[in-house]
Coordinates of C-alpha atoms in Angstrom, one line a residue:
M1 CA 80.1 -74.5 83.9
S2 CA 83.7 -75.6 83.8
Y3 CA 85.0 -79.0 82.8
N4 CA 88.8 -78.4 83.1
L5 CA 89.1 -79.1 79.4
L6 CA 92.2 -76.9 79.1
K7 CA 93.9 -77.5 82.4
G8 CA 97.7 -77.2 81.8
K9 CA 97.3 -75.9 78.3
K10 CA 98.9 -72.6 77.2
G11 CA 98.3 -70.4 74.2
I12 CA 98.0 -67.1 72.4
I13 CA 94.7 -65.2 71.7
F14 CA 94.7 -62.6 69.0
G15 CA 92.1 -59.9 68.6
A16 CA 90.3 -59.3 71.9
L17 CA 89.0 -55.7 71.8
D18 CA 86.1 -55.3 74.1
P19 CA 83.4 -57.5 75.8
N20 CA 81.6 -57.9 72.4
S21 CA 84.6 -59.6 70.8
I22 CA 84.5 -63.3 70.2
A23 CA 88.1 -63.4 71.2
W24 CA 87.2 -61.7 74.5
K25 CA 84.6 -64.3 75.2
T26 CA 87.0 -67.1 74.2
A27 CA 89.6 -65.8 76.6
E28 CA 87.1 -65.8 79.4
R29 CA 86.1 -69.4 78.6
V30 CA 89.6 -70.6 78.2
H31 CA 90.5 -69.1 81.6
E32 CA 87.5 -70.9 83.1
E33 CA 88.6 -74.2 81.6
G34 CA 92.0 -73.9 83.2
G35 CA 94.0 -72.6 80.2
E36 CA 96.7 -69.9 80.4
F37 CA 97.4 -67.5 77.6
V38 CA 99.0 -64.3 76.3
L39 CA 96.7 -61.7 74.9
T40 CA 97.8 -59.8 71.8
N41 CA 96.4 -57.1 69.5
A42 CA 97.7 -54.4 67.2
P43 CA 98.8 -51.3 69.2
I44 CA 96.1 -49.1 67.5
A45 CA 93.4 -51.6 68.4
M46 CA 94.6 -51.8 72.0
R47 CA 94.2 -48.0 72.3
M48 CA 90.6 -48.3 71.1
G49 CA 89.7 -51.3 73.3
Q50 CA 89.7 -52.5 76.8
I51 CA 92.2 -55.4 76.7
N52 CA 93.8 -54.4 80.0
E53 CA 90.6 -55.1 81.8
L54 CA 90.5 -58.6 80.2
A55 CA 94.2 -59.3 81.1
E56 CA 93.5 -58.4 84.7
K57 CA 90.4 -60.6 84.9
T58 CA 92.2 -63.6 83.4
G59 CA 95.6 -63.1 85.0
S60 CA 97.2 -62.8 81.6
Q61 CA 100.0 -60.7 80.1
I62 CA 99.6 -58.6 77.0
I63 CA 102.2 -58.4 74.2
P64 CA 101.3 -55.8 71.5
A65 CA 101.9 -57.1 68.0
D66 CA 101.0 -56.1 64.5
A67 CA 100.0 -59.4 62.9
T68 CA 101.1 -58.2 59.5
S69 CA 104.7 -57.7 60.8
E70 CA 107.0 -60.8 60.8
E71 CA 109.3 -59.1 63.3
D72 CA 106.4 -58.4 65.7
L73 CA 105.2 -62.0 65.4
Q74 CA 108.6 -63.4 66.1
N75 CA 108.9 -61.3 69.2
L76 CA 105.4 -62.3 70.2
V77 CA 106.1 -66.0 69.9
E78 CA 109.5 -65.8 71.7
K79 CA 108.1 -63.8 74.6
S80 CA 105.0 -65.9 74.9
M81 CA 107.1 -69.0 75.3
E82 CA 109.1 -67.2 78.0
I83 CA 106.0 -66.1 79.8
L84 CA 104.2 -69.4 79.5
G85 CA 107.2 -71.5 80.3
G86 CA 107.4 -73.6 77.1
K87 CA 105.7 -74.5 73.9
I88 CA 102.2 -73.4 72.9
D89 CA 99.1 -75.6 72.8
F90 CA 96.5 -73.3 71.2
V91 CA 96.2 -70.2 69.1
L92 CA 93.1 -68.2 68.2
H93 CA 93.3 -65.9 65.2
S94 CA 90.4 -63.5 65.5
I95 CA 91.5 -60.7 63.2
G96 CA 89.7 -59.0 60.3
M97 CA 89.6 -55.5 58.7
S98 CA 88.5 -53.9 55.5
V99 CA 89.4 -50.3 54.7
N100 CA 87.0 -50.4 51.8
V101 CA 84.1 -51.4 54.2
R102 CA 85.2 -48.8 56.7
K103 CA 85.4 -46.0 54.1
G104 CA 82.1 -47.0 52.4
R105 CA 83.7 -48.0 49.1
A106 CA 81.5 -50.5 47.1
Y107 CA 82.8 -53.8 46.0
T108 CA 82.6 -52.6 42.4
N109 CA 84.7 -49.5 43.2
Q110 CA 87.5 -50.7 45.4
K111 CA 90.6 -48.7 46.1
Y112 CA 93.1 -51.5 45.6
D113 CA 95.8 -50.4 48.1
W114 CA 93.0 -50.5 50.7
T115 CA 92.0 -54.0 49.4
Q116 CA 95.6 -55.2 49.8
K117 CA 95.8 -53.8 53.3
G118 CA 92.6 -55.6 54.3
T119 CA 93.8 -58.9 52.8
D120 CA 97.1 -58.6 54.6
V121 CA 95.4 -58.0 58.0
S122 CA 92.5 -60.4 57.6
A123 CA 94.1 -63.4 55.8
M124 CA 97.8 -63.1 55.0
S125 CA 98.4 -62.5 58.7
F126 CA 97.1 -66.0 59.4
H127 CA 99.8 -67.4 57.2
K128 CA 102.4 -65.2 58.8
V129 CA 101.3 -66.3 62.3
M130 CA 101.5 -70.0 61.4
Q131 CA 104.7 -69.7 59.5
T132 CA 106.3 -68.0 62.5
L133 CA 105.0 -70.7 64.9
Y134 CA 106.1 -73.4 62.4
K135 CA 109.6 -72.1 61.9
A136 CA 110.1 -71.6 65.6
D137 CA 108.8 -75.1 66.4
A138 CA 106.7 -73.3 69.0
M139 CA 103.6 -75.6 69.0
N140 CA 103.3 -78.8 71.1
E141 CA 102.2 -81.9 69.4
W142 CA 98.4 -82.2 69.2
G143 CA 98.2 -78.4 69.6
S144 CA 95.3 -76.5 67.9
I145 CA 95.1 -73.4 65.8
V146 CA 91.7 -71.8 65.1
A147 CA 90.8 -68.8 62.9
L148 CA 87.3 -67.2 62.7
T149 CA 85.6 -66.8 59.4
Y150 CA 82.1 -66.2 57.9
M151 CA 80.0 -67.9 55.2
A152 CA 80.4 -65.0 52.8
A153 CA 83.5 -67.0 51.8
Q154 CA 81.1 -69.4 50.0
R155 CA 78.0 -67.4 49.3
V156 CA 77.3 -63.9 48.1
F157 CA 76.5 -61.3 50.8
P158 CA 76.8 -58.1 48.7
D159 CA 77.5 -55.6 51.5
Y160 CA 80.2 -57.9 53.1
N161 CA 82.4 -56.5 50.3
D162 CA 86.0 -57.6 50.0
M163 CA 85.9 -59.2 53.4
A164 CA 84.2 -62.1 51.6
D165 CA 87.4 -62.6 49.5
N166 CA 89.5 -62.2 52.6
K167 CA 87.6 -65.0 54.4
A168 CA 87.8 -67.3 51.4
Y169 CA 91.6 -66.8 51.3
L170 CA 91.8 -67.3 55.1
E171 CA 90.0 -70.7 54.8
S172 CA 92.3 -71.7 52.0
I173 CA 95.4 -70.9 54.1
A174 CA 94.0 -72.9 56.9
R175 CA 93.7 -76.0 54.7
S176 CA 97.1 -75.5 52.9
F177 CA 99.2 -74.7 56.0
G178 CA 97.2 -77.2 58.1
Y179 CA 98.4 -80.0 55.9
F180 CA 102.1 -79.2 56.7
F181 CA 101.4 -78.5 60.4
G182 CA 99.6 -81.8 60.7
R183 CA 102.2 -83.8 58.8
D184 CA 105.2 -82.3 60.4
K185 CA 104.2 -81.2 63.9
K186 CA 100.9 -83.1 64.7
V187 CA 99.1 -79.7 65.0
R188 CA 95.5 -79.2 64.0
V189 CA 94.3 -76.1 62.0
N190 CA 90.6 -75.3 61.6
T191 CA 88.3 -72.4 60.9
I192 CA 85.0 -71.7 62.5
S193 CA 82.4 -70.1 60.3
Q194 CA 80.3 -68.2 62.8
S195 CA 76.8 -66.7 62.6
P196 CA 76.7 -62.9 62.0
T197 CA 77.6 -61.6 65.5
P198 CA 77.2 -58.0 66.8
T199 CA 80.9 -57.4 67.5
T200 CA 82.4 -54.0 67.2
A201 CA 84.1 -54.9 63.9
G202 CA 81.0 -56.7 62.5
Q203 CA 78.7 -53.7 63.1
G204 CA 80.8 -51.7 60.7
V205 CA 79.4 -53.7 57.8
K206 CA 76.6 -52.0 55.9
G207 CA 73.3 -53.7 56.5
F208 CA 74.7 -55.8 59.3
D209 CA 71.4 -55.7 61.3
G210 CA 69.7 -57.2 58.3
F211 CA 72.3 -60.0 58.1
I212 CA 71.5 -60.9 61.7
A213 CA 67.8 -60.7 61.4
Y214 CA 67.7 -62.8 58.2
A215 CA 70.1 -65.4 59.6
E216 CA 67.9 -65.7 62.7
K217 CA 64.8 -66.4 60.7
M218 CA 66.7 -68.9 58.4
S219 CA 68.4 -70.9 61.2
P220 CA 66.4 -73.6 62.9
L221 CA 68.4 -73.1 66.1
G222 CA 68.7 -69.3 65.7
N223 CA 72.0 -67.5 65.5
A224 CA 75.0 -68.6 67.4
T225 CA 76.2 -66.0 69.9
A226 CA 79.8 -65.0 70.7
L227 CA 79.7 -67.2 73.8
D228 CA 78.5 -70.1 71.6
C229 CA 81.6 -69.6 69.4
A230 CA 83.8 -69.4 72.4
N231 CA 82.5 -72.7 73.7
Y232 CA 83.0 -74.3 70.3
T233 CA 86.6 -73.0 70.2
V234 CA 87.3 -74.5 73.6
T235 CA 86.3 -77.9 72.3
L236 CA 88.7 -77.4 69.4
F237 CA 91.5 -76.4 71.7
S238 CA 90.8 -79.5 73.9
D239 CA 92.1 -83.1 73.5
L240 CA 88.5 -84.1 72.6
T241 CA 89.1 -83.1 69.0
K242 CA 92.6 -84.4 68.4
R243 CA 91.9 -85.7 64.9
V244 CA 89.9 -82.8 63.6
T245 CA 91.9 -80.7 61.2
L246 CA 91.7 -78.9 57.8
Q247 CA 88.0 -78.3 58.5
N248 CA 85.8 -75.2 58.0
L249 CA 83.3 -75.8 60.8
F250 CA 79.9 -74.0 60.8
N251 CA 78.7 -72.7 64.1
D252 CA 75.6 -71.0 62.8
G253 CA 72.4 -72.7 64.1
G254 CA 72.0 -74.6 60.8
F255 CA 71.9 -71.6 58.5
S256 CA 74.6 -73.0 56.2
N257 CA 72.4 -76.0 55.1
M258 CA 69.2 -74.1 54.7
G259 CA 67.5 -73.2 51.4
V260 CA 64.5 -71.4 52.9
S261 CA 62.6 -71.4 56.1
D262 CA 58.9 -71.0 57.0
A263 CA 59.7 -67.8 58.8
V264 CA 61.3 -66.3 55.7
M265 CA 58.6 -67.6 53.3
E266 CA 55.9 -65.9 55.4
A267 CA 57.4 -62.6 54.5
F268 CA 56.7 -63.2 50.8
V269 CA 53.3 -64.9 51.1
D270 CA 50.2 -62.8 50.6
K271 CA 48.0 -63.0 53.7
P272 CA 44.3 -63.2 53.2

């Protein structure tokens, strides 16, 4: 169902890879709600994914950009404003990558140049995106910037590896840069801490099926889906949340406030 929440709003969506992506689902929902946007991803990710299909479906243009490259980001922002006909109202940062995870290196045996690469892609890129937007004065007042995160930023999930550190850094950047964006530009910056979601990237984490099953049993409402996250993101892009900023917002079926659930306890209780 569409409510025209984003009619007349324009933005940039980072990270759509395939129909499993939260960014992909968000792009579809933004389109349904009347928003226009430019799609962007790193050239290597674009070759692996199906972003052209999404662009055709939503009537969007694609601008390849490496989010770790300031030059690429400057080009992206300039061209996006040209295509969209003015300043930007919303941005979704849905980017994350760990070479250590991909290569099966344990948290206690990191290869540090891989760690730095992951931090640059997963967290520092968010600062670079916002700094580029800020310096270009590219955001409309009451615009909204959202990045996706995970609760491993606050709690230990051993197999999430150095991505946990990356997400903690990402959330800190959102708060710190969000202050300046709010004070100077009247722009909101928030992160959404999503349930474990079977995206292409997420499935690369060791034991990910276990994450999903455990969270499902712990959460009174069950895990939030990629579509649930897309819907939540739409509300944050809309004018209904104009004073919500510097927040890490949990979209996880209640998991983040649970200590234990009956369903989990049953697994440890001896049955007669």
